[in-house]
Short mmCIF file of C-alpha atoms in Angstrom, two decimals:
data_model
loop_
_atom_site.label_atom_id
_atom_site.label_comp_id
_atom_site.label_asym_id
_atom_site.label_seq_id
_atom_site.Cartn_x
_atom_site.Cartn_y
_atom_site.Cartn_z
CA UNK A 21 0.00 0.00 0.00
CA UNK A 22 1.52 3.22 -0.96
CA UNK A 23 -0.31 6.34 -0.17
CA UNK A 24 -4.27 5.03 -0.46
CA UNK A 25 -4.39 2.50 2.40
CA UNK A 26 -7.28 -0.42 2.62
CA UNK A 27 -10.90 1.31 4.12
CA UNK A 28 -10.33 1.90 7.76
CA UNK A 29 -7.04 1.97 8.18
CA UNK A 30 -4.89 4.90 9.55
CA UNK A 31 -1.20 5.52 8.65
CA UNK A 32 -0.02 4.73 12.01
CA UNK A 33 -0.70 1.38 14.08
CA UNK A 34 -1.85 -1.48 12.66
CA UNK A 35 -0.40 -5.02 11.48
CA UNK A 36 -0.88 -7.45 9.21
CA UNK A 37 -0.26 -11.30 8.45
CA UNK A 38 0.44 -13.78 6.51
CA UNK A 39 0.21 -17.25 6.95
CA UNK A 40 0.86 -20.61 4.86
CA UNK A 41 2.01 -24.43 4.68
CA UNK A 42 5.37 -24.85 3.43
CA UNK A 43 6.10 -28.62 2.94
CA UNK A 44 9.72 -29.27 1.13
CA UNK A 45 10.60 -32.09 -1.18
CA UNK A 46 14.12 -33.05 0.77
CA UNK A 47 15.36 -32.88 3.92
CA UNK A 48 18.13 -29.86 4.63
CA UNK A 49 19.04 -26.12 5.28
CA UNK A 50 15.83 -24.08 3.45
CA UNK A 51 15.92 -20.61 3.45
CA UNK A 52 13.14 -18.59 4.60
CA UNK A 53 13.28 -14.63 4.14
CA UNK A 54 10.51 -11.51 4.66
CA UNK A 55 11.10 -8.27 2.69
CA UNK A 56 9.12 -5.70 5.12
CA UNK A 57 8.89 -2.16 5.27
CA UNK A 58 7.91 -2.43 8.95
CA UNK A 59 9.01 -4.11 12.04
CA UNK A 60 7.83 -7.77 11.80
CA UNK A 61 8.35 -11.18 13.09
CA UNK A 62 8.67 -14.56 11.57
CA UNK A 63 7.12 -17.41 13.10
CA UNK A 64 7.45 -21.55 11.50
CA UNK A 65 4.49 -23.44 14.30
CA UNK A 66 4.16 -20.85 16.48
CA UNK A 67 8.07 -20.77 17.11
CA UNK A 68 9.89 -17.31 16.38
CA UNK A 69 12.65 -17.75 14.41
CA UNK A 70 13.28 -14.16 13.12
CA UNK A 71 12.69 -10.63 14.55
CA UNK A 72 13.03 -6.93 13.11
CA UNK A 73 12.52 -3.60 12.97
CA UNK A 74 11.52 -1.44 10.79
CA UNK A 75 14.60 -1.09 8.03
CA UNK A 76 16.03 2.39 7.26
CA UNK A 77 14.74 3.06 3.65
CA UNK A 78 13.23 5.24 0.99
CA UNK A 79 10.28 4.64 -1.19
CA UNK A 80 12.85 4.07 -4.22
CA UNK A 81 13.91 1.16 -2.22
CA UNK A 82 10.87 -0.06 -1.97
CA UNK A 83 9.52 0.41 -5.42
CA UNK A 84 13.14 -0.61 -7.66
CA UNK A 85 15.61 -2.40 -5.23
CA UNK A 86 13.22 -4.88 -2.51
CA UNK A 87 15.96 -6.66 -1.90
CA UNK A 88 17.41 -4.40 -0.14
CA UNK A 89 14.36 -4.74 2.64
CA UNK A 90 15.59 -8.78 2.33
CA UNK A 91 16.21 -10.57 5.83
CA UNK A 92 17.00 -14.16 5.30
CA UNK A 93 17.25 -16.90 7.36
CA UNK A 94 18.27 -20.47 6.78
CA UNK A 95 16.06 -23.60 8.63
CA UNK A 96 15.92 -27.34 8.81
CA UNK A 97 12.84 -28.84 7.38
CA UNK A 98 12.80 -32.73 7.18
CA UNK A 99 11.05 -33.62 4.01
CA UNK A 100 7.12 -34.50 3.61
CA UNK A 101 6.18 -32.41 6.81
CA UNK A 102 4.30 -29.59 6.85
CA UNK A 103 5.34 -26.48 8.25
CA UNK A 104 2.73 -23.91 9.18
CA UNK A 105 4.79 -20.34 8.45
CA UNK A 106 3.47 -17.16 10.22
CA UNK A 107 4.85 -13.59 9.40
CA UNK A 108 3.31 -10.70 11.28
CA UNK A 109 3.99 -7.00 10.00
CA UNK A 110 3.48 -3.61 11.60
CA UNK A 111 2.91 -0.60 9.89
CA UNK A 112 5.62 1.37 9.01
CA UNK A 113 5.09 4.33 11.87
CA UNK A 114 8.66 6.28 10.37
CA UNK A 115 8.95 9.38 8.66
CA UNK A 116 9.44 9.22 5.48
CA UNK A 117 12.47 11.31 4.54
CA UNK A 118 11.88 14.53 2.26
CA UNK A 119 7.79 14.11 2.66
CA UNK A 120 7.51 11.09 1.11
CA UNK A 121 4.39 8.93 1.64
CA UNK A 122 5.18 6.01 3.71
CA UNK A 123 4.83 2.29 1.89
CA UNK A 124 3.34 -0.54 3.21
CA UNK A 125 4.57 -3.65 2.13
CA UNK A 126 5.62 -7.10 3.56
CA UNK A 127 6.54 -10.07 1.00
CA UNK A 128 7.07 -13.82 2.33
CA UNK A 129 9.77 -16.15 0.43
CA UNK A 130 10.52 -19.26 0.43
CA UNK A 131 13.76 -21.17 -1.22
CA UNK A 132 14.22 -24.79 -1.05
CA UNK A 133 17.78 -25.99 -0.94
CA UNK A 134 19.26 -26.75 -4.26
CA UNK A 135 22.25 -29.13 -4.80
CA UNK A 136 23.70 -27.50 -7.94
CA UNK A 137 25.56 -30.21 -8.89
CA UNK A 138 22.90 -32.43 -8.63
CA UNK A 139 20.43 -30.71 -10.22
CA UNK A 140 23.00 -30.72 -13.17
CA UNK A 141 23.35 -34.16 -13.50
CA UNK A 142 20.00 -34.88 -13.97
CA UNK A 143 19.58 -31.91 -16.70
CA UNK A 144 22.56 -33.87 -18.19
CA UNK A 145 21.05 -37.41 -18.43
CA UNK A 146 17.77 -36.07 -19.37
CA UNK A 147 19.14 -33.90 -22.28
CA UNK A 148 21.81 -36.63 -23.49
CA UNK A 149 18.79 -39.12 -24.42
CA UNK A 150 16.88 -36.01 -26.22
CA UNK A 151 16.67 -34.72 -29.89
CA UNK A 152 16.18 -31.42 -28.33
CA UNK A 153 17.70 -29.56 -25.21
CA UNK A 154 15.85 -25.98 -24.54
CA UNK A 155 17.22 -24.28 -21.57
CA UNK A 156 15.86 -21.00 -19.58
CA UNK A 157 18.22 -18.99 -18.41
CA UNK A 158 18.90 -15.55 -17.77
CA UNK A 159 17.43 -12.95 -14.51
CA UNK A 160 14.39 -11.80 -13.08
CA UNK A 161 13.11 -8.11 -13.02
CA UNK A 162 14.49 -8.49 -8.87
CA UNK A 163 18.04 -8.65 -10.42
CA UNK A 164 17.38 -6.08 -13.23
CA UNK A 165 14.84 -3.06 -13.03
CA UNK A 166 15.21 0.78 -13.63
CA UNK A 167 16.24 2.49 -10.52
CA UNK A 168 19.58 0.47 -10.32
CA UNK A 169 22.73 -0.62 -11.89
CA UNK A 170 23.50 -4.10 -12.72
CA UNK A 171 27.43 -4.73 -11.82
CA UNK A 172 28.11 -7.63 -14.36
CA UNK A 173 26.56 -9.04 -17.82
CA UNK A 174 27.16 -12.23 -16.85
CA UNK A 175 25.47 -14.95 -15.77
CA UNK A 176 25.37 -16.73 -12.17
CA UNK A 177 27.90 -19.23 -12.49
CA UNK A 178 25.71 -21.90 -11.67
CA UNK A 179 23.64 -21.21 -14.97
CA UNK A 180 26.85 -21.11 -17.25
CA UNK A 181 28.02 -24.65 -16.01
CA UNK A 182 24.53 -25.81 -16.70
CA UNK A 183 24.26 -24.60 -20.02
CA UNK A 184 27.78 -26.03 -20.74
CA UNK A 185 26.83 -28.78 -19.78
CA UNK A 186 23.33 -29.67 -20.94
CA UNK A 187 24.81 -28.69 -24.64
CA UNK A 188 27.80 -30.99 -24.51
CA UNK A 189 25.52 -34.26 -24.20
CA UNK A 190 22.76 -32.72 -25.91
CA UNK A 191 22.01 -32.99 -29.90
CA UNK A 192 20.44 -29.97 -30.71
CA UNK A 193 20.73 -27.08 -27.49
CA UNK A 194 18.26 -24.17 -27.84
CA UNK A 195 18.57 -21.49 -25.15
CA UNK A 196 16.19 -19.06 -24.36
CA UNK A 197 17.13 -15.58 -22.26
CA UNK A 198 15.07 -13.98 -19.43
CA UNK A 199 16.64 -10.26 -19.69
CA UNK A 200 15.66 -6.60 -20.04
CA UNK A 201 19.39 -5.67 -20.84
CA UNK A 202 22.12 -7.73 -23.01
CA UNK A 203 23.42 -10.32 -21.83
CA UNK A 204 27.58 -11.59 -21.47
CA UNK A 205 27.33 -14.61 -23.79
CA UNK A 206 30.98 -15.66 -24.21
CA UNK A 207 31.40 -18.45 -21.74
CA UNK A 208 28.94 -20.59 -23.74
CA UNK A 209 27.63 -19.37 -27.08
CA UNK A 210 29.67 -21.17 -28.93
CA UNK A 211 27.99 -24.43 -27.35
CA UNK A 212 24.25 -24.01 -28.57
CA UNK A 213 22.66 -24.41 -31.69
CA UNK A 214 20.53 -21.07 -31.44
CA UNK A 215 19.27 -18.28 -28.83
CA UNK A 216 16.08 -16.38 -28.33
CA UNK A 217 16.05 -13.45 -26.50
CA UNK A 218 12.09 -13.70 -24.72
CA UNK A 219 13.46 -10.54 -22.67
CA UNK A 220 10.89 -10.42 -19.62
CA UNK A 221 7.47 -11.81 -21.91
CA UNK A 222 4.59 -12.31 -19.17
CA UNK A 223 2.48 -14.59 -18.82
CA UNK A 224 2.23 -16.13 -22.11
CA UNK A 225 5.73 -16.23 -22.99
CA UNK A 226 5.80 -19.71 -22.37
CA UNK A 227 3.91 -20.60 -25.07
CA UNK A 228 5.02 -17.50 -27.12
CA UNK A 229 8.68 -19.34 -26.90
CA UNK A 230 6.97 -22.84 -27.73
CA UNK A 231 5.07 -22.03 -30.96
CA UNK A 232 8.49 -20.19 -31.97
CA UNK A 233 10.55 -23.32 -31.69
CA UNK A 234 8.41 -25.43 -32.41
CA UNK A 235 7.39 -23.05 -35.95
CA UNK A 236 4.11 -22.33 -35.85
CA UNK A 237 5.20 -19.04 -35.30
CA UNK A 238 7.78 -17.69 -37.47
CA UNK A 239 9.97 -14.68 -35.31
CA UNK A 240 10.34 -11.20 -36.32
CA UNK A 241 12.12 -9.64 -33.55
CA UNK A 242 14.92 -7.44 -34.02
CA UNK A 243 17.17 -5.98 -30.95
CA UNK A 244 16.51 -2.39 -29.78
CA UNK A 245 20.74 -1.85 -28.14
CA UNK A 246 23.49 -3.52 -29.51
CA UNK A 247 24.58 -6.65 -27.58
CA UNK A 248 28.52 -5.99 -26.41
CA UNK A 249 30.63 -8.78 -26.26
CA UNK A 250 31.54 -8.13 -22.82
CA UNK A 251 31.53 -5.00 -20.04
CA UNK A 252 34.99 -3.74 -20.63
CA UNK A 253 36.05 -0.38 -21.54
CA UNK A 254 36.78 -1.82 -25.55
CA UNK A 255 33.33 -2.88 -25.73
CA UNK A 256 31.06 -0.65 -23.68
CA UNK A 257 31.39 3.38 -24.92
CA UNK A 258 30.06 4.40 -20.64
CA UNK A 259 32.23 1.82 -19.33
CA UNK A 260 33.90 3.87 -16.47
CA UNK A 261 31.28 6.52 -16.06
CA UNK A 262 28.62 4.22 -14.03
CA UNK A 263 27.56 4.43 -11.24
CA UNK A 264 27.52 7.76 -10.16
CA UNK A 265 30.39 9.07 -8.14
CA UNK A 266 30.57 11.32 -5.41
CA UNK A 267 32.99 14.04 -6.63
CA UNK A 268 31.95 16.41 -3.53
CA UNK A 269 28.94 17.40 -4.55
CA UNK A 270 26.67 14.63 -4.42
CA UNK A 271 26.52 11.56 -6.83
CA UNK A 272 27.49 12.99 -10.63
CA UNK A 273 27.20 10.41 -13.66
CA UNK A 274 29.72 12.41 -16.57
CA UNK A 275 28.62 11.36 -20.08
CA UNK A 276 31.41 11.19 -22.01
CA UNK A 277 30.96 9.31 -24.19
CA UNK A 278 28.12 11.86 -25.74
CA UNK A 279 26.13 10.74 -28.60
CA UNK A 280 28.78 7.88 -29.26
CA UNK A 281 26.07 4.99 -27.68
CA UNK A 282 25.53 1.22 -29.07
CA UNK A 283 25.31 1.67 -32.95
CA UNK A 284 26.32 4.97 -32.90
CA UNK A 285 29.39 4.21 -30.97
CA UNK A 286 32.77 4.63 -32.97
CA UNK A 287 33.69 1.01 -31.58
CA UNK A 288 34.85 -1.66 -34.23
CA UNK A 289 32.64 -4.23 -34.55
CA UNK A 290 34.79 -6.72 -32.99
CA UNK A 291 33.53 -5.04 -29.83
CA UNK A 292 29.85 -5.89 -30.96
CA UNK A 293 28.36 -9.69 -30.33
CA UNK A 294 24.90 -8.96 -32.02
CA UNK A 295 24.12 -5.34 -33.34
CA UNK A 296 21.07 -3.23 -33.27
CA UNK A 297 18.29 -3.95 -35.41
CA UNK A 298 19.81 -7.59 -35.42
CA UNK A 299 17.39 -10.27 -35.74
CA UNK A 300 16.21 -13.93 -37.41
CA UNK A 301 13.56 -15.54 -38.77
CA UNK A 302 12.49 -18.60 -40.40
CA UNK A 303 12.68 -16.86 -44.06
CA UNK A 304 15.61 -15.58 -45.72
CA UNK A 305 15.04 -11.41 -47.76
CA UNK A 306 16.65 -9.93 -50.57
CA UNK A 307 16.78 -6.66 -51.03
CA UNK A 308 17.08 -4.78 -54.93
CA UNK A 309 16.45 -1.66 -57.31
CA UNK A 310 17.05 1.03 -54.09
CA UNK A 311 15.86 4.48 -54.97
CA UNK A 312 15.81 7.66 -53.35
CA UNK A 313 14.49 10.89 -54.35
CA UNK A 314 13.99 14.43 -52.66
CA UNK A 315 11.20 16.34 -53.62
CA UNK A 316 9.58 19.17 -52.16
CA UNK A 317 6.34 19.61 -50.30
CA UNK A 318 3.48 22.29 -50.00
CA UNK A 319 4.04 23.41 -46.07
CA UNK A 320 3.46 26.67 -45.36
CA UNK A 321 4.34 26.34 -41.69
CA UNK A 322 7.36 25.70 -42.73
CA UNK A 323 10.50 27.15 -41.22
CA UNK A 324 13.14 26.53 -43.25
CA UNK A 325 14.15 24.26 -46.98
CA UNK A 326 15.00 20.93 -45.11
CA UNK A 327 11.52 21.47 -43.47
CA UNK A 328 9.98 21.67 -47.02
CA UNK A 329 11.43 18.44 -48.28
CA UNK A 330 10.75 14.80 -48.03
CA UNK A 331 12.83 12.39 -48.80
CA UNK A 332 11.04 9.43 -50.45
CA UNK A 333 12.81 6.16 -50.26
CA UNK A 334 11.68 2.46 -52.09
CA UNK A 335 13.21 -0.68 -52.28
CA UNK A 336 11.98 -4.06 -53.48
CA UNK A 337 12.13 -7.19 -50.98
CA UNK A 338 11.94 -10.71 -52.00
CA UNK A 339 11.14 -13.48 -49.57
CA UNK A 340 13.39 -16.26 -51.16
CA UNK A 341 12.13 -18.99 -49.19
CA UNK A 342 9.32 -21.16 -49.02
CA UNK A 343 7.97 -20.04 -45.16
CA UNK A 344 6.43 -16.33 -45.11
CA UNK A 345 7.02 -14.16 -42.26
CA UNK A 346 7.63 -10.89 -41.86
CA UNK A 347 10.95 -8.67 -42.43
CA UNK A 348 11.58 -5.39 -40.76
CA UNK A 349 12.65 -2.92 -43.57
CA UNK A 350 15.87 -0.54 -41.96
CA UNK A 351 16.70 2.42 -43.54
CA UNK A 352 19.97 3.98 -42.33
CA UNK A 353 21.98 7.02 -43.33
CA UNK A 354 25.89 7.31 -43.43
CA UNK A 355 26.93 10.97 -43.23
CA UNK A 356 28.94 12.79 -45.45
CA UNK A 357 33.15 11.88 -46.21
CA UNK A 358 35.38 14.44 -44.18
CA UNK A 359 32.15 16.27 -42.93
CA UNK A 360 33.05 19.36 -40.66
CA UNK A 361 31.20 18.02 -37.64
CA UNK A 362 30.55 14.49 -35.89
CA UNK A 363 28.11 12.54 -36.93
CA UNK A 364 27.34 8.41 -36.07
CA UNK A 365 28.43 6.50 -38.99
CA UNK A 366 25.64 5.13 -39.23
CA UNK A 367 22.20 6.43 -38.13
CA UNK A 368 18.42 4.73 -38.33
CA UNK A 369 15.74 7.31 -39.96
CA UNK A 370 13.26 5.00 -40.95
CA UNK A 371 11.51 1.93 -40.51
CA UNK A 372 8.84 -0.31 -41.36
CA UNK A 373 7.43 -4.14 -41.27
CA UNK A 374 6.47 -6.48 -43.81
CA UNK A 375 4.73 -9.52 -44.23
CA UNK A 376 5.66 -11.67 -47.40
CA UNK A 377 4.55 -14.75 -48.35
CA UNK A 378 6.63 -17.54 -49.65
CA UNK A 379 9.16 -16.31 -52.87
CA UNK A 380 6.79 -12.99 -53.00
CA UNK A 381 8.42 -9.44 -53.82
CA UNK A 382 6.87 -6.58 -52.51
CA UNK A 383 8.36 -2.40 -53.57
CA UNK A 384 7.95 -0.47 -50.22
CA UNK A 385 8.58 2.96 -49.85
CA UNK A 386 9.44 5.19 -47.27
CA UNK A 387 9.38 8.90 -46.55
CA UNK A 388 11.54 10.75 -44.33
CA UNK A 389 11.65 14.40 -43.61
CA UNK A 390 15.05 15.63 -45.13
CA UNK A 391 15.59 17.14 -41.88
CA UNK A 392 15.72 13.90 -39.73
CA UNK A 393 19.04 12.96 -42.04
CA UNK A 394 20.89 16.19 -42.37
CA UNK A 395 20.06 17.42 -39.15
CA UNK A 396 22.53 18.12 -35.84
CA UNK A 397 22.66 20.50 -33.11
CA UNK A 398 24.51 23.28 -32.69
CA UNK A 399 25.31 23.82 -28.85
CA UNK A 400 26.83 26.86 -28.89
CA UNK A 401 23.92 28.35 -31.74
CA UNK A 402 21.46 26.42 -29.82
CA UNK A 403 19.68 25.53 -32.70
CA UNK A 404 19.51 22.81 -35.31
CA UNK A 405 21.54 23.02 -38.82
CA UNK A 406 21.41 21.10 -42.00
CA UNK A 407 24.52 19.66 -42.98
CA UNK A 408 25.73 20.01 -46.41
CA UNK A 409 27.09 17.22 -48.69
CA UNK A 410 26.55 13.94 -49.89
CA UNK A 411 24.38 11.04 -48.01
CA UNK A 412 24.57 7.60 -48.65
CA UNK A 413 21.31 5.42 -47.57
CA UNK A 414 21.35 2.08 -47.42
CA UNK A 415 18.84 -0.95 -46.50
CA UNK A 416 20.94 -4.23 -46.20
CA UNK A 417 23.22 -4.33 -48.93
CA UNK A 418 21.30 -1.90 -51.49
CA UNK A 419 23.36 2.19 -50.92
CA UNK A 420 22.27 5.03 -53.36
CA UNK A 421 23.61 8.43 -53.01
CA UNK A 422 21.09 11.31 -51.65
CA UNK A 423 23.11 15.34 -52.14
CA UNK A 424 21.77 17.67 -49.62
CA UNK A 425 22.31 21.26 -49.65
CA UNK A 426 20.86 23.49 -47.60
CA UNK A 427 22.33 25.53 -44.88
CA UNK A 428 18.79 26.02 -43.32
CA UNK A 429 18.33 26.45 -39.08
CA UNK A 430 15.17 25.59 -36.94
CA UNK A 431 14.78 25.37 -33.34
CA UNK A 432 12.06 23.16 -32.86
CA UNK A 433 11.74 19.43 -33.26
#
């Protein structure tokens, strides 16, 4: 509760509980934890067995980072017996710093004791007499979330050594990734046969993943960030300048690295495991006869030439193979040779998504305000300005040549 509290309760001076049955599968050290924003008290039949009180926080601990209200403790439970777990939670009757409203909020868990090893060796026997190994992998949105930093791309080690593993008995390995951000891949990419990135897909992502391995549904997914190869300083462009640092006046993040992020980065693409926009399907796309041509347009609003012309782009694709499916149609611009100023290499203006059936070509066209591909900002005019030269566009492997000139300015976007 957070702000609006249930009917007929006051900020101050009440308590909740929670009770269940917790009955494990083997005998050994379980781990029982609370995350509470209040003083509470944990109770397996009737027998305390953890105390608190209420844990120094702020409501950005309590909305992004939970675990940090985590207080775990670790109890014997002899398998096939029932244990009756109490946890009882008092308001949280603190202050919040800075006028914040105070949460309310109390969250049981429950792990049962894992052998890793163990629980490896039986992935590995079940996966060695199967035509196909799929294995989930990856982190929850309690090890990943805005509000926070992660510290490492990698793995737990425990996953890595069961995806090793599982793929070196296994005839076909497919593993699928639980992630909001990229993901460290080294230690074991080069021991499946494919990966799908499911990111964090909700409730029906199980059978999302299913129909696309299976092929009843044919993916079209294509990355939003570039994938690094690792979290290193050659790979990352803000390696070094996260987290925030204390420099004397309170935590300071310093982006250096400027517009130079993923794609845009000047990084070689050794540095780059899968890039933005990188994605595959089912079907295999050919691209031909790219054309682009600027022509102006009526707009009297209008507040300067590059605002006046469109930039109309078409391209034929061909699905070559005999499932359809859809391609997603990236147009990018490469600024020009020995320009005065910095620009990305390689920037995305335009989009779009296609369905084609099996062997069918299809001429789709684009349009892009000239503006969006000559465009950059002045910082010390505090403005934008066209920049002058020659543009080459290119979808896949098609380029054509685009000459802009036009030394135009406009302060809005």
């Amino acid at each position: 509760m957070l702000g609006r509290l249930k009917p007929n309760l006051t900020q101050n001076g009440f308590y909740f509980v929670i009770e269940t049955t917790v009955t494990v599968n083997t005998s050994g050290s379980h781990k029982l934890a609370v995350q509470a924003t209040g003083e509470f008290t944990l109770c397996v039949d009737d027998v305390e067995i953890l105390q608190k009180p209420a844990p120094v926080m702020t409501v950005e601990d309590f909305l992004f980072e939970p675990k940090k209200l985590e207080t775990v403790v670790n109890f014997h439970m002899e398998a096939h017996r029932p244990y009756r777990i109490t946890l009882r939670t008092h308001s949280r009757d603190i202050a919040s710093a800075h006028g914040e409203i105070s949460p309310h909020s109390a969250k049981l868990c429950f792990e049962e004791e894992c052998n890793d090893r163990a629980a490896i060796a039986e992935a590995t026997t079940v996966a060695a007499h199967s035509d196909v190994s799929v294995i989930i992998a990856g982190r929850t949105h309690e090890h990943e979330s805005e509000g926070f930093d992660l510290k490492s791309l990698k793995l737990p080690e425990s996953q890595v050594r069961m995806i090793k593993a599982v793929a070196s008995v296994s005839e076909k390995t497919v593993l699928v990734l639980h992630c909001g951000n990229p993901i460290d891949v080294s230690d074991f990419v080069d021991d499946v046969d494919a990966v799908i990135a499911a990111h964090f897909p909700g409730q029906e992502g199980a059978q999302a993943v299913v129909d696309i391995i299976t092929g009843k549904t044919n993916p079209s997914g294509r990355l939003a960030t570039t994938w690094p190869m690792r979290l290193d300083e050659a790979s990352v462009p803000s390696f070094g300048n996260f987290p925030a640092q204390d420099i004397g006046n309170g935590p300071t993040i310093r982006y250096r690295e400027g517009l130079q992020m993923g794609y845009r980065s000047s990084k070689t693409a050794s540095s780059v495991r899968w890039p933005f926009g990188h994605g595959l399907s089912y079907s295999s796309f050919e691209y031909d006869n790219l054309k682009v041509i600027a022509h102006e347009i009526i707009d009297e609003k209008a507040s300067n030439e590059s605002s006046k012309v469109t930039v109309t782009i078409a391209v034929d694709v061909q699905n070559l193979s005999e499932v359809a499916g859809y391609e997603v149609v990236q147009v990018y611009s490469n600024p020009p040779v020995n320009c005065m100023i910095w620009k990305p290499r390689s920037e995305l203006i335009s989009f779009t998504k296609v369905w084609l059936e099996s062997h069918e070509t299809r001429r789709i066209g684009l349009s892009v305000p000239q503006r969006d591909i000559s465009g950059y900002w002045d910082s010390v005019g505090g403005c934008w300005r066209s920049l002058n030269g020659i543009y080459q566009i290119t979808i896949g492997a098609c380029a054509d040549k685009l000459h802009i000139d036009d030394m135009g300015t406009w302060s809005g976007l």
